[in-house]
mmCIF file of C-alpha atoms in Angstrom:
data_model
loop_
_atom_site.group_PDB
_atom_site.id
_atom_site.type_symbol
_atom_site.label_atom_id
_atom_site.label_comp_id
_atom_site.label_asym_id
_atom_site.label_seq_id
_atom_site.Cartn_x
_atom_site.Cartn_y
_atom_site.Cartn_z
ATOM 1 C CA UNK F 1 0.000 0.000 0.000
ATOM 2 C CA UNK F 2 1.060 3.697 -1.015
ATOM 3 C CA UNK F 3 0.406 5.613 2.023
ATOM 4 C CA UNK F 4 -0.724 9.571 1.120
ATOM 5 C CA UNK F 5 -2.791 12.029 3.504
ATOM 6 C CA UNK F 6 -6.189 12.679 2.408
ATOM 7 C CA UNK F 7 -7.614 16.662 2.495
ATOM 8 C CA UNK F 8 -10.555 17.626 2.014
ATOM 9 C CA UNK F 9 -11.043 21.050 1.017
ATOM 10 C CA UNK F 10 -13.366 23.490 2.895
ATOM 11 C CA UNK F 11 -13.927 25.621 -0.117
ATOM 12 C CA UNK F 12 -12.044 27.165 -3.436
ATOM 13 C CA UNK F 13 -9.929 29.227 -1.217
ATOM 14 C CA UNK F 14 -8.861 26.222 0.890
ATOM 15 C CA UNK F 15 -8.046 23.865 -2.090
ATOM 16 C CA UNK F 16 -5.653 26.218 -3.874
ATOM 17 C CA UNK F 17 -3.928 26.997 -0.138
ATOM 18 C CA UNK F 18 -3.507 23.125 0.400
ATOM 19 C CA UNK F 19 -2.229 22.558 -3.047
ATOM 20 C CA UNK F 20 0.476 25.449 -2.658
ATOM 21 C CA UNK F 21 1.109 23.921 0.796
ATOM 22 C CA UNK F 22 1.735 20.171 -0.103
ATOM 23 C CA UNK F 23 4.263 20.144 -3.673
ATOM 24 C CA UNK F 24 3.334 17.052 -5.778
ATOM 25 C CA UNK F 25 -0.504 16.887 -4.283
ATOM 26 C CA UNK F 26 -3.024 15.573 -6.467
ATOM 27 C CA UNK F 27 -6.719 17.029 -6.710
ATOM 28 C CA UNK F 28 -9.479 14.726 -6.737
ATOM 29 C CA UNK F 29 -13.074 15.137 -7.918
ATOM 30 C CA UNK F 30 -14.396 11.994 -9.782
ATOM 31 C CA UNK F 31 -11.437 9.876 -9.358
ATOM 32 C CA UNK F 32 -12.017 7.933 -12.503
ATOM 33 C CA UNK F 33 -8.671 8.564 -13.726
ATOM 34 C CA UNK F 34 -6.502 9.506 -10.715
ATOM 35 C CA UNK F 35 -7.447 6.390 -8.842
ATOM 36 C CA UNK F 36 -6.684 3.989 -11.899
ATOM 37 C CA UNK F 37 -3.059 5.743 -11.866
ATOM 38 C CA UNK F 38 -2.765 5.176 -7.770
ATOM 39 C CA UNK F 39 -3.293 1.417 -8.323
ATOM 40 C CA UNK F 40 -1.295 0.938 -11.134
ATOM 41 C CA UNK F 41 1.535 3.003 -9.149
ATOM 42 C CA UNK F 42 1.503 5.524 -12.065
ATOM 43 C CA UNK F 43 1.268 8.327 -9.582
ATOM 44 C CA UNK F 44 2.044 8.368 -5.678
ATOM 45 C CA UNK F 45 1.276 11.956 -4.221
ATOM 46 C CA UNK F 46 1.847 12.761 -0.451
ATOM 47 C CA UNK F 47 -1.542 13.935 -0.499
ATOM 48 C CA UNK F 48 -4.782 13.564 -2.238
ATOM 49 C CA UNK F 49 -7.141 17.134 -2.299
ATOM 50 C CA UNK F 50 -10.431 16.414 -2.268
ATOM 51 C CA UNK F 51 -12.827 19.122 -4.061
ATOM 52 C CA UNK F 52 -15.600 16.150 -5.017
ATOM 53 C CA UNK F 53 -18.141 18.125 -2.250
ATOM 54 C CA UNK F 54 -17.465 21.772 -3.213
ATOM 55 C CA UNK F 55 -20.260 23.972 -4.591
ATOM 56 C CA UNK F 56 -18.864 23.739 -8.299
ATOM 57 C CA UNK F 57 -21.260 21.639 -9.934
ATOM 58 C CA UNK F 58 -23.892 24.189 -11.831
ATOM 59 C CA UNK F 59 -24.474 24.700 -15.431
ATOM 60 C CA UNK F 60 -25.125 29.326 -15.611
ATOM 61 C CA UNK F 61 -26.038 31.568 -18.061
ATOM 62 C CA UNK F 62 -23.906 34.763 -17.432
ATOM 63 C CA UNK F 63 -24.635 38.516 -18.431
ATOM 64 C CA UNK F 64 -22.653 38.548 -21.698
ATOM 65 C CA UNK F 65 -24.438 35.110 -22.890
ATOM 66 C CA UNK F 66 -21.446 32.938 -22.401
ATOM 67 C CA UNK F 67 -22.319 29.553 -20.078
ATOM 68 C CA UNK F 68 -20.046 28.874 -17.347
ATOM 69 C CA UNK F 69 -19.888 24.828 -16.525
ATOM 70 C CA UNK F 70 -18.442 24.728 -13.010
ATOM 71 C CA UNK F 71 -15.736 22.213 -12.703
ATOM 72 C CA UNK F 72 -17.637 19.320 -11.347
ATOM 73 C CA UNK F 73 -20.589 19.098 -13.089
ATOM 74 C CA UNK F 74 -20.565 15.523 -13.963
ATOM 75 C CA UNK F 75 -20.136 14.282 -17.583
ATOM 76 C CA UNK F 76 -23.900 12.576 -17.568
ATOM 77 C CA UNK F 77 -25.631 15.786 -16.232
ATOM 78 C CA UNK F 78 -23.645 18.297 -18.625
ATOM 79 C CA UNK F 79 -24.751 16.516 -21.726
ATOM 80 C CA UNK F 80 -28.165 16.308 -20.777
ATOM 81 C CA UNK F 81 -28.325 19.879 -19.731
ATOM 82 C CA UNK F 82 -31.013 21.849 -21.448
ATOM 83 C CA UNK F 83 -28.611 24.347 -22.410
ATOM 84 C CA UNK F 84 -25.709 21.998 -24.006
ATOM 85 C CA UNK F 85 -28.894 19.848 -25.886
ATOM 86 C CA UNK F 86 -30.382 23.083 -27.397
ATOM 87 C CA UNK F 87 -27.122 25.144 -28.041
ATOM 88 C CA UNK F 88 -24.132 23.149 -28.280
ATOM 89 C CA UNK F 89 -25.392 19.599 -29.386
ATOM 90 C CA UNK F 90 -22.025 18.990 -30.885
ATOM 91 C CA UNK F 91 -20.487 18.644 -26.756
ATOM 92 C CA UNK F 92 -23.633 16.977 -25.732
ATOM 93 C CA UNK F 93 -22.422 14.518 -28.461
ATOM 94 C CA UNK F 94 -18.946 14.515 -27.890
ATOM 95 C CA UNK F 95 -19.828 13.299 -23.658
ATOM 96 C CA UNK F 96 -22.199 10.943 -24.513
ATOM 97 C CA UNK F 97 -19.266 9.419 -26.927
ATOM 98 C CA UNK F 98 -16.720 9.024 -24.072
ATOM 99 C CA UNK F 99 -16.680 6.192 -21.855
ATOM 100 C CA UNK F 100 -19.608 4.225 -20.150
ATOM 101 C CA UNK F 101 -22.364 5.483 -18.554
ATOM 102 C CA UNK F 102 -21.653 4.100 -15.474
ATOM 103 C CA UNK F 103 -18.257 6.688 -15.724
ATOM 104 C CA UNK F 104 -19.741 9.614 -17.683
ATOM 105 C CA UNK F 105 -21.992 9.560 -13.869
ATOM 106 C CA UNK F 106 -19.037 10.017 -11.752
ATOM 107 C CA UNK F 107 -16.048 11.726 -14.371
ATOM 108 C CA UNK F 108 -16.542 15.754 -14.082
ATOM 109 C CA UNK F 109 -15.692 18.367 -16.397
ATOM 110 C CA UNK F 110 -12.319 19.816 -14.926
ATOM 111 C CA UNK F 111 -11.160 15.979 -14.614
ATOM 112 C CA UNK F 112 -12.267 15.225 -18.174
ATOM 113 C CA UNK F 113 -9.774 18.038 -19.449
ATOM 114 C CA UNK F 114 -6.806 16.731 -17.425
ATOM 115 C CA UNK F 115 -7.171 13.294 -18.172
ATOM 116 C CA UNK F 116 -3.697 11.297 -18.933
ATOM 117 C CA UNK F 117 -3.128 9.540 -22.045
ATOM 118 C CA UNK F 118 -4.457 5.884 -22.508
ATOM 119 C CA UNK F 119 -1.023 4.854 -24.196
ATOM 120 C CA UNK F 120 -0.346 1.526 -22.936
ATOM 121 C CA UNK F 121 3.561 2.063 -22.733
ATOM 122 C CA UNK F 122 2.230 4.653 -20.634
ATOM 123 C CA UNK F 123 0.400 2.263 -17.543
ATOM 124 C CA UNK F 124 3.105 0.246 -18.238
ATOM 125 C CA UNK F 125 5.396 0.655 -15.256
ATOM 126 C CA UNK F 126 7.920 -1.911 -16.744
ATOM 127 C CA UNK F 127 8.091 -0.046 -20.119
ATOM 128 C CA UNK F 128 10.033 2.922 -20.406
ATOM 129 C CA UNK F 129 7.971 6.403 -21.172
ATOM 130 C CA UNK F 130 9.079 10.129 -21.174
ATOM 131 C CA UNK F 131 6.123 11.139 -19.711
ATOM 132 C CA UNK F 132 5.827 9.107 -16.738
ATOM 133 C CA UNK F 133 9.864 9.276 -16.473
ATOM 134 C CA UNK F 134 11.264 11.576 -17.855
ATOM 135 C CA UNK F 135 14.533 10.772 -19.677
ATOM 136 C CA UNK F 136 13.826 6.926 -20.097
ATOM 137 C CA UNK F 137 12.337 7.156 -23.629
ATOM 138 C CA UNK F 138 9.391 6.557 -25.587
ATOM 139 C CA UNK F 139 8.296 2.372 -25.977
ATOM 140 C CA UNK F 140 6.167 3.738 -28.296
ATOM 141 C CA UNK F 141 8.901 4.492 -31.271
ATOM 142 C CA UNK F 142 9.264 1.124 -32.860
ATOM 143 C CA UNK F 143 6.478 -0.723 -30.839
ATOM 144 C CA UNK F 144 2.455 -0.488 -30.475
ATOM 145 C CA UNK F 145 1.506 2.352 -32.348
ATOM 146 C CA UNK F 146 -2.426 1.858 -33.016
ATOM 147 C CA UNK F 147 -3.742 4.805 -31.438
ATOM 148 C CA UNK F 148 -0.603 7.239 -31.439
ATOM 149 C CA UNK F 149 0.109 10.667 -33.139
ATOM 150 C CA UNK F 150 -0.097 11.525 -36.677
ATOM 151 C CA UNK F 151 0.400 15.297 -36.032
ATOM 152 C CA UNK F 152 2.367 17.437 -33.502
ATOM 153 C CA UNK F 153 4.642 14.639 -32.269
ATOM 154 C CA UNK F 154 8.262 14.700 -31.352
ATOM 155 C CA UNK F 155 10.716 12.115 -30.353
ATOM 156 C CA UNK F 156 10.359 11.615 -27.116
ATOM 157 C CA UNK F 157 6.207 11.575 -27.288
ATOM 158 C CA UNK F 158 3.881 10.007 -29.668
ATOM 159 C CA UNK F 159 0.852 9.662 -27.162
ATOM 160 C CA UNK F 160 -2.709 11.095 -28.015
ATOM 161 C CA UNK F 161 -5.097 12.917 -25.566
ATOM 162 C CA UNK F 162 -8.099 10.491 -24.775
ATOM 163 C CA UNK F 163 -10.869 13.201 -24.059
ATOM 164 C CA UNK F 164 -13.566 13.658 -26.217
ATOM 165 C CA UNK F 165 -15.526 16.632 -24.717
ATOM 166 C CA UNK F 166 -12.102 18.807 -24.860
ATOM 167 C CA UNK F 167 -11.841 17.771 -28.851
ATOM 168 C CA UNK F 168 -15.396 19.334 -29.014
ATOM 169 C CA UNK F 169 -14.294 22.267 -26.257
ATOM 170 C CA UNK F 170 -11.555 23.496 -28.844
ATOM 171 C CA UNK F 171 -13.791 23.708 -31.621
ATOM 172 C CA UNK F 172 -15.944 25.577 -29.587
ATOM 173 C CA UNK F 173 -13.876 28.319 -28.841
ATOM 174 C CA UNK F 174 -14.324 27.298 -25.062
ATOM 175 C CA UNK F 175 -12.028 28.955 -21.995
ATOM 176 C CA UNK F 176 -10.947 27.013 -18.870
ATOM 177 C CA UNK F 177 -10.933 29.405 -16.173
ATOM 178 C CA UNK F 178 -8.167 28.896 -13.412
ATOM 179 C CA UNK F 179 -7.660 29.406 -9.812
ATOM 180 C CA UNK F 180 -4.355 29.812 -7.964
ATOM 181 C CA UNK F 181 -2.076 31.600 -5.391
ATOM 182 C CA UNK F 182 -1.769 34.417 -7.975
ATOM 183 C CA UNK F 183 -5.236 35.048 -8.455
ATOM 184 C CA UNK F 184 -7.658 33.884 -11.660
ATOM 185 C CA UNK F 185 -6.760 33.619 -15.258
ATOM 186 C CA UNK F 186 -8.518 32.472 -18.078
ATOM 187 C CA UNK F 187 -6.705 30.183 -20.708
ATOM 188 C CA UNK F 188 -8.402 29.143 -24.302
ATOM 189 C CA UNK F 189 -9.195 25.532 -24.256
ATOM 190 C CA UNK F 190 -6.943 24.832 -27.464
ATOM 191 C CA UNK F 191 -3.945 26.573 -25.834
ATOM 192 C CA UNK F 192 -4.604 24.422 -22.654
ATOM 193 C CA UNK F 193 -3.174 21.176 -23.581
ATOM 194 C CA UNK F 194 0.136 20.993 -24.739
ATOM 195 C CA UNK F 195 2.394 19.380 -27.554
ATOM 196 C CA UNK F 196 5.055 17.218 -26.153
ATOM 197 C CA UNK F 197 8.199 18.995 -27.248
ATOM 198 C CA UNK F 198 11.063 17.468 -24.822
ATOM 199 C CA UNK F 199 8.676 18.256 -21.909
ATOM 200 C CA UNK F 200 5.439 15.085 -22.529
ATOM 201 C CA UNK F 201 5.599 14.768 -19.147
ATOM 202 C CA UNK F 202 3.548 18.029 -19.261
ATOM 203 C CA UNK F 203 0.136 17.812 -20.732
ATOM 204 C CA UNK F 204 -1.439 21.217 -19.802
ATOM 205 C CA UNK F 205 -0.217 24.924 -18.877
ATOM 206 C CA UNK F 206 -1.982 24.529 -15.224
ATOM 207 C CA UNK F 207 0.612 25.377 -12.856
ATOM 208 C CA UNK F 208 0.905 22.745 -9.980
ATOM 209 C CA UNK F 209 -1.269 25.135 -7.821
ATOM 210 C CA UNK F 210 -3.737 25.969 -9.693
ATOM 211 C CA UNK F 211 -7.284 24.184 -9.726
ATOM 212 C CA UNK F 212 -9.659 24.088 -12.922
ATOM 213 C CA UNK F 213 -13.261 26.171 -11.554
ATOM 214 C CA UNK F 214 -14.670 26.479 -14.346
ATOM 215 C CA UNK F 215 -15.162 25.913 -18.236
ATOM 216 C CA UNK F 216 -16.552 28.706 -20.173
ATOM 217 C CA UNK F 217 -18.734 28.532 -23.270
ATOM 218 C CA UNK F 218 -19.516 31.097 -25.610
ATOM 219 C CA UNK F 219 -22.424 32.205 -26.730
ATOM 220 C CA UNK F 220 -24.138 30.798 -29.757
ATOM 221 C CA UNK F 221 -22.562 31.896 -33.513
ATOM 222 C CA UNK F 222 -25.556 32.693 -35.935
ATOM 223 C CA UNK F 223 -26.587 30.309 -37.878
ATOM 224 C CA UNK F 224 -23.707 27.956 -36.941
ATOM 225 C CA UNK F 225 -24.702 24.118 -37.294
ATOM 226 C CA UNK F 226 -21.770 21.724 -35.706
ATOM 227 C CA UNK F 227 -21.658 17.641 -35.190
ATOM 228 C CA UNK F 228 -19.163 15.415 -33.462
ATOM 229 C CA UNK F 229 -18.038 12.191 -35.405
ATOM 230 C CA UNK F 230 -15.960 9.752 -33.777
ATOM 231 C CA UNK F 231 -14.494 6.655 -34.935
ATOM 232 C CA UNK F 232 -13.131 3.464 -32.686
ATOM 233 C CA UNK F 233 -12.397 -0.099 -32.641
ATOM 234 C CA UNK F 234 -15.981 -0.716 -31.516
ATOM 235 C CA UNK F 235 -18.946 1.031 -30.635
ATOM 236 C CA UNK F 236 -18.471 2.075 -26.996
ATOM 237 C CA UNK F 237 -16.168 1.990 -24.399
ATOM 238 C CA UNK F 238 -13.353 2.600 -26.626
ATOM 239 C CA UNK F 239 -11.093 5.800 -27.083
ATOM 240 C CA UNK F 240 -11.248 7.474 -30.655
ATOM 241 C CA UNK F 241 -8.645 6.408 -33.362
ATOM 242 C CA UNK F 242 -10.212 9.760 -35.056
ATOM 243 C CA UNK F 243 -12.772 12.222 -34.210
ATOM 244 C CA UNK F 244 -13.837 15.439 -35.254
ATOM 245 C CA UNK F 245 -15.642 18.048 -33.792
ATOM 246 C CA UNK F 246 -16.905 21.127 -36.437
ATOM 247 C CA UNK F 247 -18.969 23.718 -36.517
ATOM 248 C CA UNK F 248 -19.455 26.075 -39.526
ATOM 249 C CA UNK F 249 -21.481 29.333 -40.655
ATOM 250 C CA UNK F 250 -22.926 29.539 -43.929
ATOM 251 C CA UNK F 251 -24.071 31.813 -46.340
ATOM 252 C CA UNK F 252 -25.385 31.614 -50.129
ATOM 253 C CA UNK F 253 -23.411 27.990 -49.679
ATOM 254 C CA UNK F 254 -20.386 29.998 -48.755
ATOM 255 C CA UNK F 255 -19.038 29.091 -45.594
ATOM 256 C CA UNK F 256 -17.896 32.126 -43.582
ATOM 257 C CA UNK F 257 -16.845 30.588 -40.562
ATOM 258 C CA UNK F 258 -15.316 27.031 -39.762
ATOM 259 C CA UNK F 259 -14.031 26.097 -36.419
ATOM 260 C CA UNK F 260 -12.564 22.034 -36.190
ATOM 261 C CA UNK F 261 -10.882 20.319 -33.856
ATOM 262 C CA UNK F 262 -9.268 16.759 -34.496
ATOM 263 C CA UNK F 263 -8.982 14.066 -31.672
ATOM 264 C CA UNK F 264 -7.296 10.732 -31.143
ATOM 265 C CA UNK F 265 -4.366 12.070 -34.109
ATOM 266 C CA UNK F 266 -1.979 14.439 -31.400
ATOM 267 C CA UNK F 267 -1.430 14.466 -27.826
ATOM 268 C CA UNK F 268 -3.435 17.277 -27.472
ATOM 269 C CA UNK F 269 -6.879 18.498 -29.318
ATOM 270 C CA UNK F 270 -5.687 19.178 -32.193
ATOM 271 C CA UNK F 271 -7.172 22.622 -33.817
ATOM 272 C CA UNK F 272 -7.483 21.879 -37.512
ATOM 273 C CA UNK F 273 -6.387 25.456 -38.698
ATOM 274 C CA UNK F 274 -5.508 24.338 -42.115
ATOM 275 C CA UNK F 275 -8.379 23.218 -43.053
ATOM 276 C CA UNK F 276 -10.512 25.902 -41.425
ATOM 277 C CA UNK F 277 -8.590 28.533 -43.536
ATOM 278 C CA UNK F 278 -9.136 26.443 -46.802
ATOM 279 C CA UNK F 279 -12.765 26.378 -46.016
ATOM 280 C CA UNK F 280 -13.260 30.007 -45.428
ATOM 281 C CA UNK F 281 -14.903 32.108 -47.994
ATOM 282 C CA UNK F 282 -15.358 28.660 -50.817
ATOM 283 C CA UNK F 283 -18.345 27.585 -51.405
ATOM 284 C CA UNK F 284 -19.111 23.413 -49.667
ATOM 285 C CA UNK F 285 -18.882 21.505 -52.466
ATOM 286 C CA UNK F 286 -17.450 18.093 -52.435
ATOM 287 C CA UNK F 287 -13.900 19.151 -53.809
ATOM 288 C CA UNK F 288 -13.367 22.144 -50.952
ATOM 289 C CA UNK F 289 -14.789 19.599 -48.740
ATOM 290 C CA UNK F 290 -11.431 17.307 -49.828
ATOM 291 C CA UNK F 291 -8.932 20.056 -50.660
ATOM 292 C CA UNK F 292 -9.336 21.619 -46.666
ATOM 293 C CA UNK F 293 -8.568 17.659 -45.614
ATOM 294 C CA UNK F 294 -6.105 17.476 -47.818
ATOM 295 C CA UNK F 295 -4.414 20.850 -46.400
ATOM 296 C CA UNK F 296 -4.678 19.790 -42.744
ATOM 297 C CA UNK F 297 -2.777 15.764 -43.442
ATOM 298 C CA UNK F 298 -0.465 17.315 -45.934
ATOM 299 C CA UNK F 299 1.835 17.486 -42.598
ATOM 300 C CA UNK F 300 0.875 14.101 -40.984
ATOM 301 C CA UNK F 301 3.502 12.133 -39.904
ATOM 302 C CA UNK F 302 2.488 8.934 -39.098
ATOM 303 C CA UNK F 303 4.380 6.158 -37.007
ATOM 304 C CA UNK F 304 5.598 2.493 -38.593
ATOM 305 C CA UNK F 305 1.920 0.825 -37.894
ATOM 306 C CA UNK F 306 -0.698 3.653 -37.838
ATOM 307 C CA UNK F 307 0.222 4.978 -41.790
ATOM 308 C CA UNK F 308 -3.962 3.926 -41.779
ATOM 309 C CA UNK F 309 -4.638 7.070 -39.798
ATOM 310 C CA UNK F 310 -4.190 9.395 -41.920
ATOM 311 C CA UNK F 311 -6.794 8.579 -44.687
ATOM 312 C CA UNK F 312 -8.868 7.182 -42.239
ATOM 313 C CA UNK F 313 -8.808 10.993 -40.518
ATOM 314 C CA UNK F 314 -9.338 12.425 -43.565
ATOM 315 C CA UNK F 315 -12.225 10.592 -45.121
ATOM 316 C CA UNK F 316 -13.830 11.220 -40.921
ATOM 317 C CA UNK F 317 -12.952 15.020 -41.805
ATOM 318 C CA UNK F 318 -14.748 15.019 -44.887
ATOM 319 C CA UNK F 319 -18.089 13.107 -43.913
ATOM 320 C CA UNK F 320 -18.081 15.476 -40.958
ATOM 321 C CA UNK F 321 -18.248 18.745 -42.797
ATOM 322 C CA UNK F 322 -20.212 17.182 -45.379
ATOM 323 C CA UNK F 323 -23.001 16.338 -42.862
ATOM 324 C CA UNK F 324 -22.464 19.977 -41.689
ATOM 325 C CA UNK F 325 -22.845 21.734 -44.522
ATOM 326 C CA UNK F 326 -25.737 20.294 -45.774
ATOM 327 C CA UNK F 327 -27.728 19.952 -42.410
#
């Protein structure tokens, strides 16, 4: 048995003071992640923070028409919030995509962004990995490489990020809003996860004493129709091999606005920018639909084993704007 002291926080205030107070603490609200890393010995804090019981778990409209999703509203209840069903039906998909049911009940939305990666070299305690150790290297280079990286890799990471909700997040324009020592800050959802570089062992920009509060939405675009598409080795209870998350604004078949987000292809949600900027201002027909694909896996680089990935991602691409565009 790991021995750690459990805390459980009084209130917001509390949580960031114990987390500056106990270096290489770990925050717990659903567990479903952190407590499959204590048993697999992936992680061993001194102390576990508790925030599971603290008045974060509402769904608000605010003055300026953004929603704010406190950070433990549980997966379940956000994606069959009124709100997310009526307005932003691409998340509600995305949730009810992840996982089981019996997890999307318990996981919440701060724990759903910092979610580890599901590489099995990874929860492999005998392998060597960069992000677990820094410095050993990556198992993954020459080994398993199913469900790694097509984009944004480097040589000491190949893993993918496993959420789906934060592939959808990103292509929403969403904002995770921060609490630490230092005050609040707000940081865009697809600048919160991070590319491995030489630092994988880094997933996010939160500093180590900082807590997520809150996920921000913004309002409604006009006329903006958006879907989530996710593909996997079966039909639930798997992580994505692809997905994609889009949402685009039309007009006279033009599309003036395109916001898409890839997931299971980097080891963060991966903003397809490429493609967005081939889309703007062309009108949806089936050869723009192709040519923005085409201008986002131009710069794929898959691994020995996962070469399928990359027309796989782009046909998903495709039939994803295509049942955009035409909805």
């Amino acid at each position: 048995m790991i021995p750690f002291r459990y805390e459980r926080a009084t209130d917001v205030a509390n949580a960031v003071a114990l987390l500056a107070d106990s270096p290489g603490a770990r925050v717990l609200a659903g567990g479903t992640n952190l407590v499959d890393h204590l048993k697999l010995g992936i992680t061993e804090p001194p102390v576990i923070i508790d925030i599971s019981r603290l008045p974060l778990d509402t769904v608000d409209r605010r003055g300026d028409g953004t929603v704010r999703v406190g950070t433990n509203v549980r997966n379940s209840d956000l994606a069959a919030h009124s709100i997310i069903r009526r307005e932003h039906p691409m998340l509600a998909r995305a949730l009810l995509a992840g996982a089981s049911p019996q997890l999307r009940n318990l996981a919440t939305t701060g724990g759903n962004l910092l979610q580890r990666t599901r590489c099995v070299y990874f929860q492999d305690l005998s392998t060597p990995c960069n992000k677990r150790r820094p410095g050993s290297g990556c198992s993954a280079l020459g080994g398993y490489t199913r469900y790694h990286a097509i984009l944004g890799a480097s040589d000491t990471c190949v893993a993918t990020h496993p959420s789906d909700m934060a592939v959808a997040m990103a292509a929403l324009d969403a904002s995770v809003v921060l609490l630490g020592p230092e005050g609040q800050r707000t940081v865009p959802v697809r600048e919160f996860h991070r590319l491995p570089g030489d630092q994988p062992n880094r997933d996010t920009v939160i500093g180590p004493d900082e807590i997520i509060i809150a996920v921000d939405l913004p309002p409604v675009a006009p006329g903006a129709v958006g879907t989530y598409r996710k593909v996997r080795d079966r039909a639930s209870y798997a992580f994505a091999l692809v997905s994609v998350a889009a949402e685009v604004q039309m007009s006279d078949r033009r599309v003036t606005a395109a916001r898409i987000a890839l997931g299971g292809v980097a080891h963060k949600p991966w903003r397809a920018e490429r493609a967005e900027a081939s889309l703007l201002g062309r009108e949806a027909t089936e050869s723009e639909l192709a040519a923005a694909a085409d201008a986002e896996f131009d710069a794929a680089e898959p691994l020995e084993g996962n070469e399928f990935k990359v027309s796989l991602a782009r046909r998903t691409l495709i039939a994803t704007l295509r049942e955009v565009v035409s909805s």
